[in-house]
Short mmCIF file of C-alpha atoms and ligand atoms in Angstrom, two decimals:
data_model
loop_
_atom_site.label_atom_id
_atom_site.label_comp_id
_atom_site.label_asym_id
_atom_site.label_seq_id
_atom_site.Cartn_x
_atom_site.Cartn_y
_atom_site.Cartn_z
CA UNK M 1 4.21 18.47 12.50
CA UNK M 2 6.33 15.50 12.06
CA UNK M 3 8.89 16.98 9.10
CA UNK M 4 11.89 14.83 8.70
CA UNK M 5 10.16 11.88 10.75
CA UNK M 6 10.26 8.26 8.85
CA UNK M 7 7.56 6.25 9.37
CA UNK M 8 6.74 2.58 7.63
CA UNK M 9 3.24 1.41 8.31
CA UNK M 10 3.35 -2.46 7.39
CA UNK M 11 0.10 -4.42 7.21
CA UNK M 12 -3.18 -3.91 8.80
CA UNK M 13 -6.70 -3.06 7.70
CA UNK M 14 -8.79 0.11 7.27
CA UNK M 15 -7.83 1.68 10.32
CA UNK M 16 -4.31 2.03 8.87
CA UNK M 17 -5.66 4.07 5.94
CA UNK M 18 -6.53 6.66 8.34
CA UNK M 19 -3.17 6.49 9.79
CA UNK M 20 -1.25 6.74 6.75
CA UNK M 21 -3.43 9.88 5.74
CA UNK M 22 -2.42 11.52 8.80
CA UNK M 23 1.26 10.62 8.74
CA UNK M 24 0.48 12.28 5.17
CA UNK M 25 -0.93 15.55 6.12
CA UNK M 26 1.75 15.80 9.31
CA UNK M 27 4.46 15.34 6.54
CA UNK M 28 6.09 12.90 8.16
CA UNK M 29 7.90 10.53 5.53
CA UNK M 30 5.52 7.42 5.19
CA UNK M 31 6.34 4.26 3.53
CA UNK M 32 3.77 1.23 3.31
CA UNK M 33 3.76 -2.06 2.73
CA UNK M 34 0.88 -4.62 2.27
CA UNK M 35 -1.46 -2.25 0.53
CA UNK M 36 -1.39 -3.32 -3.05
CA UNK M 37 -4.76 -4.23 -3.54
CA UNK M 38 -6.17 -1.08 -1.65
CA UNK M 39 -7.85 0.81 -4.68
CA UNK M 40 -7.25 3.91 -3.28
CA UNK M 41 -3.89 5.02 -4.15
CA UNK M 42 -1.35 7.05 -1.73
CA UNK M 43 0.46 9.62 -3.63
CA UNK M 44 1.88 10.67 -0.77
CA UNK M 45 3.57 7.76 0.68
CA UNK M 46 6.56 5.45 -0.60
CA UNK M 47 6.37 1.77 -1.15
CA UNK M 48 8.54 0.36 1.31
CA UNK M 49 11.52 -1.52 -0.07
CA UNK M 50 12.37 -4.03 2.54
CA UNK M 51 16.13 -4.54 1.25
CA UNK M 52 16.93 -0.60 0.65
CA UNK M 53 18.46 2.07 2.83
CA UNK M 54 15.09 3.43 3.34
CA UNK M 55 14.88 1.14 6.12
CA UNK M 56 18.08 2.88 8.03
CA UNK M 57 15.78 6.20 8.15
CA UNK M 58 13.13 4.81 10.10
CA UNK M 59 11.70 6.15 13.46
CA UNK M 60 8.60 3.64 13.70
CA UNK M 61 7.34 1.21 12.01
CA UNK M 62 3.47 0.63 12.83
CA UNK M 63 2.21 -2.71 12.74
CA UNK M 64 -1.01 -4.05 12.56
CA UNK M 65 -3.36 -4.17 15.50
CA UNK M 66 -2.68 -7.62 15.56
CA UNK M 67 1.39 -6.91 15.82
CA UNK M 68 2.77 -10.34 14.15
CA UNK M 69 1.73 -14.22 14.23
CA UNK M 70 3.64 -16.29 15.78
CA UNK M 71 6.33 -16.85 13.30
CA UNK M 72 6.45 -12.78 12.91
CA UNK M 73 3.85 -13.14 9.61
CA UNK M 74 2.18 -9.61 9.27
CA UNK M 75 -1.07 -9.48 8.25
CA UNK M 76 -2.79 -7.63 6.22
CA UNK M 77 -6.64 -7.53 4.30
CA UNK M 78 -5.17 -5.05 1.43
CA UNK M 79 -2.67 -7.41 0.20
CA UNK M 80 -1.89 -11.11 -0.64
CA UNK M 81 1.54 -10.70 -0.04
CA UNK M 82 3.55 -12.41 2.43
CA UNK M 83 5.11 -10.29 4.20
CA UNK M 84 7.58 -11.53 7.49
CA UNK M 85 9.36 -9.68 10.39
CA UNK M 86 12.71 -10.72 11.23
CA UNK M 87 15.31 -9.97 13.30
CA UNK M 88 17.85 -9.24 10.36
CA UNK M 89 15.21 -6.68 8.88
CA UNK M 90 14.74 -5.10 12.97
CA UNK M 91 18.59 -4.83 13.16
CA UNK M 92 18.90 -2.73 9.89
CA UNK M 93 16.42 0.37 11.95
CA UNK M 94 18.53 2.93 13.60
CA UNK M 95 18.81 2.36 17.44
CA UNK M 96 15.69 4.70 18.20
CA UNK M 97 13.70 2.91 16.33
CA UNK M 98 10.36 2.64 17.63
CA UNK M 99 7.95 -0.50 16.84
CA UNK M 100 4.25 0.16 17.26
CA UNK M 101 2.03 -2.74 17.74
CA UNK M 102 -1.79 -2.85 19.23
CA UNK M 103 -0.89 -6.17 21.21
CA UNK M 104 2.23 -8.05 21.71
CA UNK M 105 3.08 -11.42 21.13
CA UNK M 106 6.01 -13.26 22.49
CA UNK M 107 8.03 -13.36 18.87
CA UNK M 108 7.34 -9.93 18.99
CA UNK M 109 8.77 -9.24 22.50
CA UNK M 110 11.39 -11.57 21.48
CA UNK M 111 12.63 -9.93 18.87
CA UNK M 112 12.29 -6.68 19.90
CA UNK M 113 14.67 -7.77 23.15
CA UNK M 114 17.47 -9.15 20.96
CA UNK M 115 17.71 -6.53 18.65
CA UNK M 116 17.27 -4.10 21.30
CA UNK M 117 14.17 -2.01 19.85
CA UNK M 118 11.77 -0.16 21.93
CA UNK M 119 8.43 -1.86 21.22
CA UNK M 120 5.03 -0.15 22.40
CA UNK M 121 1.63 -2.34 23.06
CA UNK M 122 -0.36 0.46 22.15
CA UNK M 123 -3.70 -1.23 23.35
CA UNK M 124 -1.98 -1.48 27.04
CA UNK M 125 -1.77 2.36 26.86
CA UNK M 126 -4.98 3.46 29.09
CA UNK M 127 -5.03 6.77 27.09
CA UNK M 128 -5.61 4.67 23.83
CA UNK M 129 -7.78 1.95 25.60
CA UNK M 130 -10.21 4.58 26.71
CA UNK M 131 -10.80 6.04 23.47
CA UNK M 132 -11.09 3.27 21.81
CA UNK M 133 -13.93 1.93 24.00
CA UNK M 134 -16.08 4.97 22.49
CA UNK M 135 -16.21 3.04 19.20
CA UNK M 136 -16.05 -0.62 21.07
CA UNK M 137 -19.26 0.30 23.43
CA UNK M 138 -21.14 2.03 19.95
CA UNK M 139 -20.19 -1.22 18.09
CA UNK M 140 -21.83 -3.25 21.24
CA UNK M 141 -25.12 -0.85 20.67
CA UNK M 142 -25.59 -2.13 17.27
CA UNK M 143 -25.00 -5.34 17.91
CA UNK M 144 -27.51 -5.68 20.70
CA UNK M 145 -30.06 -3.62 18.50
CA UNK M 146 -29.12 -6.50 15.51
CA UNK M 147 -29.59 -9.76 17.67
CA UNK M 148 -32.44 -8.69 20.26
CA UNK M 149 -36.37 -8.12 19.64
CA UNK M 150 -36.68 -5.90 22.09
CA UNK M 151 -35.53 -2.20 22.56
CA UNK M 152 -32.36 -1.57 24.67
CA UNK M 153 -34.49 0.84 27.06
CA UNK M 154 -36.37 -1.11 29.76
CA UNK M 155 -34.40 -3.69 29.13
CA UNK M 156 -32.07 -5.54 32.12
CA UNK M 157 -28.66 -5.20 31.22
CA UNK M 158 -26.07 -7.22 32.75
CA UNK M 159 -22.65 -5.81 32.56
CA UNK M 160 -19.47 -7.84 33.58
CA UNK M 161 -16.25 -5.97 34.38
CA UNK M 162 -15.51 -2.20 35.37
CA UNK M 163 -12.27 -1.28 33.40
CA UNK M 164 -12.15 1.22 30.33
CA UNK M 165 -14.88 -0.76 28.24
CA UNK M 166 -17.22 -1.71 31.19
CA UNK M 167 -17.60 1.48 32.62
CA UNK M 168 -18.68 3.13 29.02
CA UNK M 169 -20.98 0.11 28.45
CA UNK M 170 -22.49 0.37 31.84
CA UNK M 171 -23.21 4.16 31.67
CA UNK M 172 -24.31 4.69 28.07
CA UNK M 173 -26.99 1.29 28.47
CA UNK M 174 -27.93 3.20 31.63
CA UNK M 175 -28.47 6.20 29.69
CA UNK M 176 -30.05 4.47 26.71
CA UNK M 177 -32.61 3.32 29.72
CA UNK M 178 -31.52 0.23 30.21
CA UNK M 179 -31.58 -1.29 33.58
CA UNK M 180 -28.10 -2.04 34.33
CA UNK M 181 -26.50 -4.33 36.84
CA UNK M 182 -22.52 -4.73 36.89
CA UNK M 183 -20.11 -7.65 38.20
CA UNK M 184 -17.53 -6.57 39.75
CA UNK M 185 -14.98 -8.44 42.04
CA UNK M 186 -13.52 -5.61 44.65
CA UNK M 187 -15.45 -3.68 47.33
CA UNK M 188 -14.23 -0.57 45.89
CA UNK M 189 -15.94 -1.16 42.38
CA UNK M 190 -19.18 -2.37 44.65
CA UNK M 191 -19.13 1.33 45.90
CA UNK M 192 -18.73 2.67 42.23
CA UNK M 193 -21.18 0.74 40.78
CA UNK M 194 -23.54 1.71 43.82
CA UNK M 195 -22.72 5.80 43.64
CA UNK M 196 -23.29 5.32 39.39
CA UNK M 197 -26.77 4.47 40.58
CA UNK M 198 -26.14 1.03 38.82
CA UNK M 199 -26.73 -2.36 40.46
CA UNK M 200 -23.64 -4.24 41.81
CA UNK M 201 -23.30 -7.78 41.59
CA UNK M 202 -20.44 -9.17 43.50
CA UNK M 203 -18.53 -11.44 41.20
CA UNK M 204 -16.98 -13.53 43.89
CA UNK M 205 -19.97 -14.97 44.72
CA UNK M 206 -21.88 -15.41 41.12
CA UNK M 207 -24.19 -17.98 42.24
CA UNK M 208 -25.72 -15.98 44.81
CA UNK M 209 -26.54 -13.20 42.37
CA UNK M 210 -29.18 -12.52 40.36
CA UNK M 211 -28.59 -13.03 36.84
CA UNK M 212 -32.07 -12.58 35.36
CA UNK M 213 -31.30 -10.34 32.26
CA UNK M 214 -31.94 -9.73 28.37
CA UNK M 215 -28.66 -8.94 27.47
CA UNK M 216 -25.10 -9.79 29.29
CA UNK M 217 -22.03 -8.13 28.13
CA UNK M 218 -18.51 -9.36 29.16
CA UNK M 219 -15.42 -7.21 29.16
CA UNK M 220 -13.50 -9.58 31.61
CA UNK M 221 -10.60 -12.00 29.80
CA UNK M 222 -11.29 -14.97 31.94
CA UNK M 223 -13.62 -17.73 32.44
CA UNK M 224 -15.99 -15.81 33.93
CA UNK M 225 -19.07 -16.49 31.78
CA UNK M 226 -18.79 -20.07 32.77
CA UNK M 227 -21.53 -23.14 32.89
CA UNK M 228 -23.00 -22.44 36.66
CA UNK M 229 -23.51 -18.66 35.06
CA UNK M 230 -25.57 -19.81 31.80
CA UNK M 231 -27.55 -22.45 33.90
CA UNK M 232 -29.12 -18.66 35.38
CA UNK M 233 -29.53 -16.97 32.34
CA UNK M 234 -33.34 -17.18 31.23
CA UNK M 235 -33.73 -18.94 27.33
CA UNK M 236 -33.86 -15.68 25.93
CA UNK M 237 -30.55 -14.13 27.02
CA UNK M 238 -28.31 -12.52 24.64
CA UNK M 239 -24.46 -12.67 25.35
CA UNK M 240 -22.27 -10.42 24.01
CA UNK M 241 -18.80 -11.56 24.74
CA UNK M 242 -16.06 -8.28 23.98
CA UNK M 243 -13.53 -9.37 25.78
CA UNK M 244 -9.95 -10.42 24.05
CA UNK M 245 -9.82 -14.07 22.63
CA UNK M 246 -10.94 -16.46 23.55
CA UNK M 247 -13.46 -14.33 25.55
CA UNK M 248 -14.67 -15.16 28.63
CA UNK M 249 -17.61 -17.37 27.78
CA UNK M 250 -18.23 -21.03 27.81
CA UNK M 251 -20.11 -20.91 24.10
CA UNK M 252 -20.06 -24.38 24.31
CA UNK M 253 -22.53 -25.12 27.37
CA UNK M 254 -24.34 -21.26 25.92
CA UNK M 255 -24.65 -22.96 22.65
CA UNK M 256 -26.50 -26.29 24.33
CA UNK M 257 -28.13 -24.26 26.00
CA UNK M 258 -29.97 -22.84 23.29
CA UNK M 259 -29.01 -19.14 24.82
CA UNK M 260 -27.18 -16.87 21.85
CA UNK M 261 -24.26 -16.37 23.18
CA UNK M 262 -21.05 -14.24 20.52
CA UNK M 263 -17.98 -13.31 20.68
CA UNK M 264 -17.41 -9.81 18.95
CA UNK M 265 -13.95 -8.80 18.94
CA UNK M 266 -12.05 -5.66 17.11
CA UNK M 267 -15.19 -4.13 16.97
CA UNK M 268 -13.65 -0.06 16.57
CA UNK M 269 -11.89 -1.31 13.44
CA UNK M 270 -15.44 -2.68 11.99
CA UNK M 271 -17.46 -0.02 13.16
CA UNK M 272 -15.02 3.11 13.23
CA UNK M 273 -11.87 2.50 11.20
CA UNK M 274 -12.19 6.33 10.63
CA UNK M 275 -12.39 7.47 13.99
CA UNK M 276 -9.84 4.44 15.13
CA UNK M 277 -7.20 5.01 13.02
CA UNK M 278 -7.09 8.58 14.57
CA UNK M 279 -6.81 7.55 17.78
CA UNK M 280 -4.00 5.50 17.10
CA UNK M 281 -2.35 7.91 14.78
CA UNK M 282 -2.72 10.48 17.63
CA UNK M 283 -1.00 8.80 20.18
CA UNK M 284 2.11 8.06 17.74
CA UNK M 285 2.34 11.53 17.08
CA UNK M 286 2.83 12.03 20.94
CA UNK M 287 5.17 9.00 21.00
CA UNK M 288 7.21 10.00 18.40
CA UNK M 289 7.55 13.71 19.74
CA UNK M 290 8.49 12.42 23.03
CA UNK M 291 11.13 10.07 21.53
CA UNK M 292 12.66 13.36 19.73
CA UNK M 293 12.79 15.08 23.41
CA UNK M 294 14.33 11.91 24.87
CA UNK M 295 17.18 12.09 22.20
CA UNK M 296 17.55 15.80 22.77
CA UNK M 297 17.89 15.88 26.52
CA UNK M 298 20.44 12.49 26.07
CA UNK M 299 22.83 14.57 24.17
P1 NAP I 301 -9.66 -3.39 31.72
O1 NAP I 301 -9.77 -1.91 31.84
O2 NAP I 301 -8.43 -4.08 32.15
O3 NAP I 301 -10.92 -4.03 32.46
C1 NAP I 301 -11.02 -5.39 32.69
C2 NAP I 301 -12.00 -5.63 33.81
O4 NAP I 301 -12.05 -7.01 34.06
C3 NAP I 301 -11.64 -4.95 35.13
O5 NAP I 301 -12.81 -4.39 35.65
C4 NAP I 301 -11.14 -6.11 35.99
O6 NAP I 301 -11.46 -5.96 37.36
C5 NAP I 301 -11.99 -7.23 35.47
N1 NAP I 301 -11.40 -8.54 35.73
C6 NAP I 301 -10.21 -9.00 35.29
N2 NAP I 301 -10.04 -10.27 35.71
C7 NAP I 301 -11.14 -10.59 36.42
C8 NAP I 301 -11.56 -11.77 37.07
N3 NAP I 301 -10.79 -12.87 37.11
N4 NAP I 301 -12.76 -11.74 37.69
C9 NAP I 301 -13.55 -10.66 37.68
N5 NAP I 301 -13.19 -9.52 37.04
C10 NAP I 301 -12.00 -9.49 36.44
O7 NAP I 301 -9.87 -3.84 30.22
P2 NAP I 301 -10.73 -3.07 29.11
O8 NAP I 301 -9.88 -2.08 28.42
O9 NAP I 301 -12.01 -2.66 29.71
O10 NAP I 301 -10.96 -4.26 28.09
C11 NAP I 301 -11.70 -5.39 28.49
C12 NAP I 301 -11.53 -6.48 27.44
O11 NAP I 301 -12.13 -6.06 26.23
C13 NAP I 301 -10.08 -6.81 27.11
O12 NAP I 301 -9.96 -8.18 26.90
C14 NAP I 301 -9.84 -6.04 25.81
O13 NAP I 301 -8.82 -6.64 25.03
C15 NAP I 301 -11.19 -6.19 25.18
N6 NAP I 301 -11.55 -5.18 24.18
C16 NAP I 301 -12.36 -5.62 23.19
C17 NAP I 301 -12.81 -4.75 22.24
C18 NAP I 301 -13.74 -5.28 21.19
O14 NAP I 301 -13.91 -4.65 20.15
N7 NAP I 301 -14.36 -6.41 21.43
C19 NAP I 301 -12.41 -3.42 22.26
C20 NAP I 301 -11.59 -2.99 23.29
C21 NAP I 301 -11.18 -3.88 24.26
P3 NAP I 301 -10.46 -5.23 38.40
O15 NAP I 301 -10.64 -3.78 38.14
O16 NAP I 301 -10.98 -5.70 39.70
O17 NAP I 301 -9.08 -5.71 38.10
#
């Protein structure tokens, strides 16, 4: 349980719901901001007053997925107001305070540095990255099922990347009967692809590989996607680009192409707020538990 904890949850979309109702039934102490227009109402939790003492209390304060813009804007879909991190506001937490983010940003990391605030990625966390590609790899089914003719079983799946969201991609195509092929660039992913029973391609040498597929799915954040790689694909190629902004596709050259080519990012927050709100809320728990047994064993 999380009794006496303080917890502001700032911004965000539908995933956050799921968080605050969790903070809720741990009894933590949650106060929100940036959910005004949200019909559903939160008996539980406090609106957060940005100028009060309420502030002083607080152990995190979860921010969007997103963490901040550039000028430390929060953003949220249940609210029109504007609502702005700043390093006066950071300095009025207590010392401990946490600041939960899904990616970082460099005002973020700036401002977390000068005011001396512990501030967590949470997406860099592989615990929370391999959930979250349960959701991310389901969101890829439905996409392929919406923007292809043909079913995903017999189909030749091209893969690119072996991390958290490659490896679920590759296995569950391969399960759905797909015939799936994955780039990789080391020797030791070559042997993991090969003992999956997948097909490797060898990614430092894309030219020389076959790239005759229905569907190609990126996971890697680089260029990897690039013109020589289209130029293979046959016309009726689907590319589904998950990897972070800007992806790693040339849509340009896919688009002149002709060849559907998309980027579909934050797909667990469109296609499993539910489920990815708990995975997030989860791993706070944990964090802020820890935190308490840091302070205990400091004193
Ligand atoms: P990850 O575990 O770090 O995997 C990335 C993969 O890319 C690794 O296999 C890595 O290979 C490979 N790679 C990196 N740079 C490469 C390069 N220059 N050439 C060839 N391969 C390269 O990351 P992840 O958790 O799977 O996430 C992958 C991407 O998807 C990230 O951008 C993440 O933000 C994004 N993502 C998107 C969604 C969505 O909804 N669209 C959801 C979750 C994650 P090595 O192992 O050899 O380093």
């Amino acid at each position: 349980m999380l009794t006496g904890y303080h917890v502001a949850v700032i911004g965000g979309d539908a995933r956050q719901i799921e968080i605050i109702r969790r903070l809720n039934k741990w009894n933590a102490t949650v106060y929100i901001a940036g959910f005004d227009q949200l019909n559903e109402s939160f008996t539980e939790a406090i609106d957060l007053d940005f100028d009060s003492k309420q502030v002083e209390k607080l152990d995190a304060i979860i921010l969007p997925i997103a963490g901040t813009d550039d000028e430390g804007k929060i953003e949220g879909i249940f609210s029109n107001q504007l609502i702005q991190l700043s390093e006066d506001w950071l300095k009025k937490t207590p010392k401990h305070c946490l600041i939960l983010t899904g990616i970082t940003k460099p005002f973020l990391v700036n401002i977390a540095a000068k005011v001396d605030r512990t501030l967590i990625p949470l997406m860099d966390r592989d615990d929370v990255a391999i959930y979250n590609s349960i959701p991310t790899v389901e969101g890829t089914i439905l996409l392929v099922i919406q923007h292809t003719d043909i079913t995903i079983h017999g189909s030749k799946v091209i893969v690119l990347g072996l991390g958290r969201v490659g490896m679920g991609l590759a296995r569950t195509f391969s399960n759905l009967g797909a015939d799936v092929s994955v780039g990789v660039r080391s020797s030791q992913n070559i042997a993991r692809v090969y003992e999956m029973g997948l097909t490797p391609i060898d990614m430092n040498e894309m030219q020389k590989a076959n790239m005759e597929c229905d569907i190609l799915l990126n996971t890697v954040p680089h260029l990897v996607v690039d013109a020589s790689v289209i130029k293979q694909l046959p016309a009726h190629a689907l590319i589904i680009d998950l990897a972070s902004k800007p992806g790693g596709t040339d849509f340009q050259f896919a688009d002149k192409r002709g060849i559907k080519a998309m980027l579909a990012p934050g797909l667990p927050g469109i296609v499993a707020p539910k489920t990815a709100g708990r995975i997030i809320a989860d791993v706070v728990y944990r964090l802020l538990l820890e935190q308490q047994g840091k302070e205990t064993e400091d004193e």
